[in-house]
Tab-separated table of C-alpha atoms and ligand atoms in Angstrom:
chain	number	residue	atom	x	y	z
A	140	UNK	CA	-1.239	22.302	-16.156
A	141	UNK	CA	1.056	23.059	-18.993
A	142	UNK	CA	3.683	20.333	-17.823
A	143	UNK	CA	1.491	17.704	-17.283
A	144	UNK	CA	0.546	18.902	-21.376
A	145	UNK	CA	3.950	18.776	-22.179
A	146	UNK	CA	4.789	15.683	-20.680
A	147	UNK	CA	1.892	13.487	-22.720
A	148	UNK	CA	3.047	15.476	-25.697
A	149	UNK	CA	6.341	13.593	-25.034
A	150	UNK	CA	4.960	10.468	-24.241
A	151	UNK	CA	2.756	10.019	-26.911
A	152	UNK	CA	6.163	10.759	-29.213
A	153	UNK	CA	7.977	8.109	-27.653
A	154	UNK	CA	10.374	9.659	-25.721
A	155	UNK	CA	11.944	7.193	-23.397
A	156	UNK	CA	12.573	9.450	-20.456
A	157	UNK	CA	9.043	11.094	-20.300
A	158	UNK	CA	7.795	7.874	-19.948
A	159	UNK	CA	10.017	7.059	-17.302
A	160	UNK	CA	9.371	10.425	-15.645
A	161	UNK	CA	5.370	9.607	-15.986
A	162	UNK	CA	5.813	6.286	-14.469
A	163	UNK	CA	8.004	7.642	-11.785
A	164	UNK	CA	4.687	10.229	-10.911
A	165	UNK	CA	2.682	7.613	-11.026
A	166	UNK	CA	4.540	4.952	-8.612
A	167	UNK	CA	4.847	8.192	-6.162
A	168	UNK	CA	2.833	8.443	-2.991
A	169	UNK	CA	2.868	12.413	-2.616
A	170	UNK	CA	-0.821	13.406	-2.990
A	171	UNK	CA	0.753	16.315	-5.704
A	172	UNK	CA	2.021	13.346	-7.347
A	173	UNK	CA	-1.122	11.382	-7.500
A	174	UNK	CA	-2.862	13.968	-8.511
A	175	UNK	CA	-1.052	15.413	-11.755
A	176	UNK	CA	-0.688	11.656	-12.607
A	177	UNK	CA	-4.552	11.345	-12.849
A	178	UNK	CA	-4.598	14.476	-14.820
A	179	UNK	CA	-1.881	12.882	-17.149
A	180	UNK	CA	-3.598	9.660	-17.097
A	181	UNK	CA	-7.024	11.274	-18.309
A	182	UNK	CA	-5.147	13.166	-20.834
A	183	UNK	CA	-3.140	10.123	-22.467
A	184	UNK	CA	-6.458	8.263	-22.601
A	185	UNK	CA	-7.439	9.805	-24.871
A	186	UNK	CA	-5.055	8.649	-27.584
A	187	UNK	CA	-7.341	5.477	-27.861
A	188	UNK	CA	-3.920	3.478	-28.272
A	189	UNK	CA	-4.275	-0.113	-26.678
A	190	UNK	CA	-1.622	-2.552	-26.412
A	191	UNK	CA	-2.547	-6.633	-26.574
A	192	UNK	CA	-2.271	-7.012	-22.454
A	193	UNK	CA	-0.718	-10.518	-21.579
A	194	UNK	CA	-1.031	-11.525	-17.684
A	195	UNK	CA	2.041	-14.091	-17.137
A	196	UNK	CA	1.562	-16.057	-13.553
A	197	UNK	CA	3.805	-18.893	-12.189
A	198	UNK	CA	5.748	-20.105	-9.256
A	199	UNK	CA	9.260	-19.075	-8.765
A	200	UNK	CA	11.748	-21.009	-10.916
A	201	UNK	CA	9.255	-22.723	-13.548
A	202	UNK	CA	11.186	-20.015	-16.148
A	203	UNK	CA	9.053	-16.524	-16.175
A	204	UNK	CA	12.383	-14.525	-16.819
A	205	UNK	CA	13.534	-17.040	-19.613
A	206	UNK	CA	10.259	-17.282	-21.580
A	207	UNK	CA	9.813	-13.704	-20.977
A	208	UNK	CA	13.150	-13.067	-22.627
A	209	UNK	CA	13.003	-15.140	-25.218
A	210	UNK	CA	9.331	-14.253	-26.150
A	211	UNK	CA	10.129	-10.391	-25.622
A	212	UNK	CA	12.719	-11.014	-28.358
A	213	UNK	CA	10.976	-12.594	-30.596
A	214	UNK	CA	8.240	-9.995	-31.061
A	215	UNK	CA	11.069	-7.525	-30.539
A	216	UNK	CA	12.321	-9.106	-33.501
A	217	UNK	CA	9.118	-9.067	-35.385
A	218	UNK	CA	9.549	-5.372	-35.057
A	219	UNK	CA	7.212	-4.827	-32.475
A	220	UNK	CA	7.698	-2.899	-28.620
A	221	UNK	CA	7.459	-4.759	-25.956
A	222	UNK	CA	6.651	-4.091	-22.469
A	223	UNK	CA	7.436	-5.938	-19.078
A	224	UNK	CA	5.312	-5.617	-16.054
A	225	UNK	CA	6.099	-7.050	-12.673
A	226	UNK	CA	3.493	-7.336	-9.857
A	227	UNK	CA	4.904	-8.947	-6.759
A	228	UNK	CA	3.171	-9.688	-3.569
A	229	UNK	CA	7.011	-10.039	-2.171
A	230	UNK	CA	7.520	-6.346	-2.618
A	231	UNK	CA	4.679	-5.008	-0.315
A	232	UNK	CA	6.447	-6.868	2.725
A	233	UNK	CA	10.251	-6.868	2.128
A	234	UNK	CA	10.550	-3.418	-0.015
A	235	UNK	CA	12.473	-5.659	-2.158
A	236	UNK	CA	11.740	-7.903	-5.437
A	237	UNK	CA	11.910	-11.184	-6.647
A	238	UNK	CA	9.905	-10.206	-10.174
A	239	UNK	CA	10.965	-7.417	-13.119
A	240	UNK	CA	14.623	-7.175	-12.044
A	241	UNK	CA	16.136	-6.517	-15.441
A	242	UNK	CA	19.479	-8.583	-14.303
A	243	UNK	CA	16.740	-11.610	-14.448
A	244	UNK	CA	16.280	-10.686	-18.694
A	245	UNK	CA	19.474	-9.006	-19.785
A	246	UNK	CA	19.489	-9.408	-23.244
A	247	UNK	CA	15.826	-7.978	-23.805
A	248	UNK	CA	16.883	-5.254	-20.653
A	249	UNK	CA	19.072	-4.161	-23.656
A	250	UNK	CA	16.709	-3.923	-26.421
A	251	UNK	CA	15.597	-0.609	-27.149
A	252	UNK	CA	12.216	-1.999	-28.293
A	253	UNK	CA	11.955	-3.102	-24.732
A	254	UNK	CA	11.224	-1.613	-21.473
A	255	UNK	CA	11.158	-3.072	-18.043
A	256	UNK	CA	10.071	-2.444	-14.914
A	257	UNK	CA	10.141	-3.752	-11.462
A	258	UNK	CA	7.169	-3.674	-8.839
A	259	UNK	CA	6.661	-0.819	-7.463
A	260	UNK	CA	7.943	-2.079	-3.596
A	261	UNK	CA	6.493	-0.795	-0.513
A	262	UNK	CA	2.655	-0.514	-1.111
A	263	UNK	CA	0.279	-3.009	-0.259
A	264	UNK	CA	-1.192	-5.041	-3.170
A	265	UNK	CA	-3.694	-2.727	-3.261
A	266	UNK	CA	-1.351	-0.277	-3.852
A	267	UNK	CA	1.079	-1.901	-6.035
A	268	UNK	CA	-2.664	-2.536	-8.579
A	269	UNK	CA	-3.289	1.301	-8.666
A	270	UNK	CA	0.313	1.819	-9.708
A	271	UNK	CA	0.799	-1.157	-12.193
A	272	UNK	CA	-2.828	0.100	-13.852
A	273	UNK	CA	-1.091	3.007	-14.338
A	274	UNK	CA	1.926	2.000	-15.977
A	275	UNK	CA	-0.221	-0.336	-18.240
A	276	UNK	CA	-1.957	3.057	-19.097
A	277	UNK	CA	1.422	5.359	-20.169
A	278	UNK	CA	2.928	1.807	-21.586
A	279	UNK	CA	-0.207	1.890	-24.153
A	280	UNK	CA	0.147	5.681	-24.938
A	281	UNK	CA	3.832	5.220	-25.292
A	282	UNK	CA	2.702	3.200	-28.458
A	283	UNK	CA	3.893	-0.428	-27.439
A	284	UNK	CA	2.449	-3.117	-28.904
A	285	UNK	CA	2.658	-5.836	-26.315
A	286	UNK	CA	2.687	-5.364	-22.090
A	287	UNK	CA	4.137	-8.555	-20.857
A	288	UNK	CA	2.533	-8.448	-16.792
A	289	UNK	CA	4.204	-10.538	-14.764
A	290	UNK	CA	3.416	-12.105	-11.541
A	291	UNK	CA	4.062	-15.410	-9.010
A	292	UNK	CA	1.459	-17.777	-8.594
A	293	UNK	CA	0.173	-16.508	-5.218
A	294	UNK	CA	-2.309	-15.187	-3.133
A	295	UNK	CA	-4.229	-12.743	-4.618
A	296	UNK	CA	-1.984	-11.545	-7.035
A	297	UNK	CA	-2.944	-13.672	-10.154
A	298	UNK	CA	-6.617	-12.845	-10.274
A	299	UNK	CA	-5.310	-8.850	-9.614
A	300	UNK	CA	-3.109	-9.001	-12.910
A	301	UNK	CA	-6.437	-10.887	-14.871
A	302	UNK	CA	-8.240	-8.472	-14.075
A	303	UNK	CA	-5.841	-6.068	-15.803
A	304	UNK	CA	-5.115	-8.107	-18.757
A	305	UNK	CA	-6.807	-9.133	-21.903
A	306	UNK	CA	-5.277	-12.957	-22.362
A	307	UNK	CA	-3.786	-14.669	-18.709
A	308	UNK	CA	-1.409	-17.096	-19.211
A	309	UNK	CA	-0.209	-19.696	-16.420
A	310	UNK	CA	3.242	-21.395	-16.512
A	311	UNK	CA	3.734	-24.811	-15.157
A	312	UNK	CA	6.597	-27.011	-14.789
A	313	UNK	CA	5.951	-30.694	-15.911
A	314	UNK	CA	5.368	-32.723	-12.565
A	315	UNK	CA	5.212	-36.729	-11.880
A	316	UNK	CA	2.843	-38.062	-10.014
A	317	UNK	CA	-0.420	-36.035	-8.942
A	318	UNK	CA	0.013	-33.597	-11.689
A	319	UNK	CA	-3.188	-31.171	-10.880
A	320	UNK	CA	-2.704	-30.985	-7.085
A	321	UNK	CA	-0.625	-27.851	-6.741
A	322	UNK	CA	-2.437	-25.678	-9.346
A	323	UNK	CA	-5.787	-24.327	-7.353
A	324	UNK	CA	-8.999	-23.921	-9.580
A	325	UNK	CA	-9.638	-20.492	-9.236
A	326	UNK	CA	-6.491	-20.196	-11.196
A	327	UNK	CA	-7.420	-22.673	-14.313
A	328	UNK	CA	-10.932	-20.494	-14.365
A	329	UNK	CA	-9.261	-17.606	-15.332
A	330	UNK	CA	-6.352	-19.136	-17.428
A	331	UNK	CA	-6.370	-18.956	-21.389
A	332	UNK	CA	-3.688	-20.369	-21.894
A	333	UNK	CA	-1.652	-23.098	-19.448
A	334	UNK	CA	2.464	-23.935	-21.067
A	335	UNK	CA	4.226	-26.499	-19.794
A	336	UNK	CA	7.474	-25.315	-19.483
A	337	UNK	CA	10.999	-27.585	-20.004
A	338	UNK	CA	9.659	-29.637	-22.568
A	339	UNK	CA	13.100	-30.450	-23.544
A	340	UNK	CA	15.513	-32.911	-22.704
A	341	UNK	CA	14.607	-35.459	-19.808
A	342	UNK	CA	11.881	-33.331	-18.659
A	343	UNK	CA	9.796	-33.976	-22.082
A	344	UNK	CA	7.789	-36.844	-21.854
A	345	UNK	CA	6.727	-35.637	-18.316
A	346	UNK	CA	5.915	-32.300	-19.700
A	347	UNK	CA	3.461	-34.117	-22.661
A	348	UNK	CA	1.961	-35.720	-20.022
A	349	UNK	CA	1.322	-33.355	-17.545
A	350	UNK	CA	-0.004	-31.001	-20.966
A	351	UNK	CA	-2.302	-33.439	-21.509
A	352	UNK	CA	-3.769	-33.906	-18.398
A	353	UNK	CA	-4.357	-30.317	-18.077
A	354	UNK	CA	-5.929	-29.898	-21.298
A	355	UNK	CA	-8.554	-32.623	-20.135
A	356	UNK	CA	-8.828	-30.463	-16.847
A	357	UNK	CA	-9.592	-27.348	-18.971
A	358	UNK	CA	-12.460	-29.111	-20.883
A	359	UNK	CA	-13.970	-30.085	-17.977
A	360	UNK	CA	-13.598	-26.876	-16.114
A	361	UNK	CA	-15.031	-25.062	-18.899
A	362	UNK	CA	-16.343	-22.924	-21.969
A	363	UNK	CA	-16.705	-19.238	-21.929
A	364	UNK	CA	-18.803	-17.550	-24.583
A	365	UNK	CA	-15.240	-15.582	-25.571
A	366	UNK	CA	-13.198	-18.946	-25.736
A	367	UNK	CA	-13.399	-20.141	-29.582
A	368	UNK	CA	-13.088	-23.492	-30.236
A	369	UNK	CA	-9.538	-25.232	-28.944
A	370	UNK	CA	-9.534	-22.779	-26.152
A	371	UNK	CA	-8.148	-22.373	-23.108
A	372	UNK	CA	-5.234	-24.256	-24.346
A	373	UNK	CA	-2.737	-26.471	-22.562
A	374	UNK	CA	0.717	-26.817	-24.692
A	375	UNK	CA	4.074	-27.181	-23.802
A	376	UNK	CA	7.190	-24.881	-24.587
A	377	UNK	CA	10.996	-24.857	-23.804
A	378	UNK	CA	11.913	-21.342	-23.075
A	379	UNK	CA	15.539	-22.555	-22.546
A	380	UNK	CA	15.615	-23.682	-26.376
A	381	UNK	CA	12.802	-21.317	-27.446
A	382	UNK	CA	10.630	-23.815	-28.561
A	383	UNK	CA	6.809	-23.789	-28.965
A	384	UNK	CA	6.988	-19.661	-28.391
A	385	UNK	CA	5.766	-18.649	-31.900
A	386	UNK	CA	3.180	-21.394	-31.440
A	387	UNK	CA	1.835	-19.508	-28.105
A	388	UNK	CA	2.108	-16.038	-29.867
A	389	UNK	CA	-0.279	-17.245	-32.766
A	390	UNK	CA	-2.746	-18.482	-30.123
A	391	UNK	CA	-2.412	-15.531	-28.506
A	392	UNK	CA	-3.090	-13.566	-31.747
A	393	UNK	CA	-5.941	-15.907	-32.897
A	394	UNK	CA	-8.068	-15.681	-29.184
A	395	UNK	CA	-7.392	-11.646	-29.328
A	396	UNK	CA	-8.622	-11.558	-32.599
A	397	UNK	CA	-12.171	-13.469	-32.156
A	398	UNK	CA	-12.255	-11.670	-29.147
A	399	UNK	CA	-12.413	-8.484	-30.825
A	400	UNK	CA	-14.446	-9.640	-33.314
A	401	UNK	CA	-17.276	-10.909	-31.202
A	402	UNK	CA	-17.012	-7.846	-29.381
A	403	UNK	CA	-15.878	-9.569	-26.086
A	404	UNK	CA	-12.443	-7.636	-25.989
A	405	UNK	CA	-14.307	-4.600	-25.739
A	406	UNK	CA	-16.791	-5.586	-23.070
A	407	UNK	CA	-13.929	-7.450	-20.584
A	408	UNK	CA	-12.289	-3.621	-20.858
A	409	UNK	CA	-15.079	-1.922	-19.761
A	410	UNK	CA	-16.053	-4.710	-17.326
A	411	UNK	CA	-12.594	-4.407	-15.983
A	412	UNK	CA	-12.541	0.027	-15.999
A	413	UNK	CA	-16.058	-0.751	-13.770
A	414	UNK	CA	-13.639	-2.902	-11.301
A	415	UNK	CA	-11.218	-0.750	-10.902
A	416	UNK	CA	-13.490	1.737	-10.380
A	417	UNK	CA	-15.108	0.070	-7.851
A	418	UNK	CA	-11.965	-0.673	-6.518
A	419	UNK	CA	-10.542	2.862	-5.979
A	420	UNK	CA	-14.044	3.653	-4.487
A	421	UNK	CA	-13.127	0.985	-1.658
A	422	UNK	CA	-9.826	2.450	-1.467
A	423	UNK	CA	-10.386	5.868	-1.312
A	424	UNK	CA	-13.085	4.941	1.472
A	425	UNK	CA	-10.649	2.810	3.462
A	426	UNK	CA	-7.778	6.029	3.301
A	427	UNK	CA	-10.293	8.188	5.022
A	428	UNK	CA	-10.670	5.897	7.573
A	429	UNK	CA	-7.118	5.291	8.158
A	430	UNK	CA	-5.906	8.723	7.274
A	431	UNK	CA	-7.701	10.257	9.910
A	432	UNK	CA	-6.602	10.611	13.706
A	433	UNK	CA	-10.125	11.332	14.924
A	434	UNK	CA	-12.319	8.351	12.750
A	435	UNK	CA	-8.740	6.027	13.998
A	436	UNK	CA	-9.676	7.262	17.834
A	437	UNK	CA	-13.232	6.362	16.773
A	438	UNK	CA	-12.551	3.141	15.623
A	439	UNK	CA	-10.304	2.116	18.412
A	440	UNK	CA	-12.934	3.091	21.128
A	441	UNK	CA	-15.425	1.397	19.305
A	442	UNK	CA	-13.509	-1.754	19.025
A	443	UNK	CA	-12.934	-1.980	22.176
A	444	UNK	CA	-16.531	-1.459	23.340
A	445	UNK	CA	-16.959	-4.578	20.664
A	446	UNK	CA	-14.303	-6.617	22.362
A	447	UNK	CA	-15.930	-6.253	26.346
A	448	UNK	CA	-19.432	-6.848	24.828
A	449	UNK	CA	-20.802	-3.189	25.454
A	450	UNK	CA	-21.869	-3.358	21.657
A	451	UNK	CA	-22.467	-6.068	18.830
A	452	UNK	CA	-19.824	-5.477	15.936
A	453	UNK	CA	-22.759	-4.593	13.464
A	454	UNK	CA	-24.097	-1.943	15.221
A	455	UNK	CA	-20.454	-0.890	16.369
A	456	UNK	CA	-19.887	-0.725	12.764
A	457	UNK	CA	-22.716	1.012	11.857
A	458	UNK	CA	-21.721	3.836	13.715
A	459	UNK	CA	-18.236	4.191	12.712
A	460	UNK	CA	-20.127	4.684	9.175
A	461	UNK	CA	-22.221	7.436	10.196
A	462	UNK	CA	-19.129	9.189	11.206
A	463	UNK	CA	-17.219	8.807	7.630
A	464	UNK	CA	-20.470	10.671	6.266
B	560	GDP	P1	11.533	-17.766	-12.756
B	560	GDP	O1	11.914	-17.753	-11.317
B	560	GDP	O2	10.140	-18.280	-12.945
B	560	GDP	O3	11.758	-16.460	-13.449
B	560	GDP	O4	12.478	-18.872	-13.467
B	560	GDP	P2	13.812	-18.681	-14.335
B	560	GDP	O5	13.478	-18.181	-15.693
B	560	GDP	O6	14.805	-17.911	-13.554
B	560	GDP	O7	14.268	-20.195	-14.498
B	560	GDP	C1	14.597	-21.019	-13.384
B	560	GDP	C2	15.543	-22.121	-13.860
B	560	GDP	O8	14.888	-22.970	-14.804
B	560	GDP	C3	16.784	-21.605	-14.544
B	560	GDP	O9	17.881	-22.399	-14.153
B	560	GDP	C4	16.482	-21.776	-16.019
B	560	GDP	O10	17.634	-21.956	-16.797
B	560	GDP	C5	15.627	-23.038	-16.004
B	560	GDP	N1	14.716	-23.069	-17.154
B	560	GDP	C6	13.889	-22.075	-17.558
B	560	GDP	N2	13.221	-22.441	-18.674
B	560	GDP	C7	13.642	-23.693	-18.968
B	560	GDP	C8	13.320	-24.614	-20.012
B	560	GDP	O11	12.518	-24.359	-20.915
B	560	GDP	N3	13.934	-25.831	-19.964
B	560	GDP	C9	14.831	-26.158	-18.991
B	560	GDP	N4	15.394	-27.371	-19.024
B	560	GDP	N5	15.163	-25.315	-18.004
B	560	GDP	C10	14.576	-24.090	-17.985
């Protein structure tokens, strides 16, 4: 395939629109499309390049698009490339997005060491995971340093984006009152790193507070073998006044650091290849089923054999299962 060559020639140089032509293949459902983008993918794997993944989750209006900004421009202005990611469970309903629209970061929109990109709309989360892996992948061999990934604090979609990242992040708005309620567990189990956000003005003593009540939760909760000591870490930040973000990056450097030094970096990247292996596995069985008329007719009979009681659902399923062979 001497395009797809050409094309990861291109990409590997930099050139902006090859990698918006790659991404473009990859975000495409045509099987064609799929295909040469695996091909491409395989072949810009092997540059070995790796960017420092950071997962960003929180509901909407705590500030993702102002810390993003204002973090993408300060390691913009440290000279590095940055990245921006969105995943949003909105998109697979409404075709439309609440996350990555670049009207929502306009001064980093126009940073050439910047690139960002919207959710890829109309898939299910599924879907928008296979795609957003994919972008992560030509985003690394494109030679950027940091992928920002992007998501809102719901369903599924925060543990999807940890799985793809090396350091999660969760930002919180300072709250009064019963400050852990609305944050669910599963979330602070995954978390390295929770920031207050709007610790500035009126909003700062709450946002102390609320820091240090999650930093007590986090001790509790736990220690990981790849957590040195002080992490996770609760701290707060004002992304309006760009305060406490060259604090978070230094974390952020430190954690990725003794990761790779203990060797954990490496073995949550494999661990997390194995996933989405495992994942596309599922997939790819669940297309067959749904891709084909006859194992659909199949199904349908043998649901509704399930729902009059002429067979158990185990055994219903069971043979379905034969049948995708
Ligand atoms: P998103 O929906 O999570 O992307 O939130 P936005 O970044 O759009 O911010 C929502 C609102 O909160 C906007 O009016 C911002 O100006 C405001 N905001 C964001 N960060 C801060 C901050 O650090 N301090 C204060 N006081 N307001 C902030």
């Amino acid at each position: 395939m001497k395009h797809i060559d050409e094309l990861s020639d291109k990409i590997l140089s930099g050139e902006r629109r090859a990698l918006s032509r790659a991404i473009t293949l990859a975000e495409s459902g045509r099987a064609d499309h799929q295909q040469a983008a695996q091909l491409l993918l395989d072949r810009l794997a092997r540059s070995g390049r790796q960017a420092l993944r950071i997962g960003l989750s929180g509901t909407p209006g705590v500030g993702k698009s102002t810390f993003i900004e204002a973090f993408g421009m300060m390691l913009t202005g440290q000279g590095k490339r940055v990245a921006v990611l969105a995943v949003d469970p909105s998109s697979t309903r409404s075709g439309g997005s609440i996350l990555g629209d670049k009207t929502r970061m306009e001064r980093l929109s126009r940073d050439p060491a910047a690139f960002i990109r919207p959710s890829p709309s109309g898939a299910h989360l599924g879907g928008v995971a296979r795609r957003t892996r994919a972008v992560v992948a030509i985003c690394e061999a494109a030679g950027f340093d940091v992928i920002l990934i992007e998501t809102v604090g719901v369903g599924q979609s925060e543990t999807m984006v940890a799985e793809m990242c090396d350091i999660f992040s969760l930002l919180l708005a300072p709250a009064g009152g019963d400050e852990l309620q609305g944050v669910k567990r599963g979330i602070m189990e995954i978390a390295d790193l929770i920031l207050v956000n709007k610790a500035d003005g009126d909003l700062k003593p709450a946002a102390i507070r609320t820091t240090a009540d999650y930093a007590g939760a986090l001790r509790l909760l736990r220690k990981r073998a790849q957590d040195p000591d002080g992490f996770p870490k609760a701290q707060p930040v004002s992304a309006l006044h760009e305060d406490g973000l060259a604090q978070v990056w230094a974390d952020i450097e430190a954690l990725a650091s003794w990761r790779k030094s203990q060797g954990h970096w490496q073995k949550t990247r494999a661990r997390q290849a194995v996933h989405w292996f495992e994942e596309a596995v599922r997939a790819g069985l669940l297309a067959r089923l749904t891709d084909d008329a006859g194992l659909r007719a199949q199904m349908r009979s043998l649901a509704q054999d399930v729902q009059s009681g002429a067979a158990a659902p185990d055994h219903a399923a069971a043979i379905l299962l034969r049948s995708i062979g």
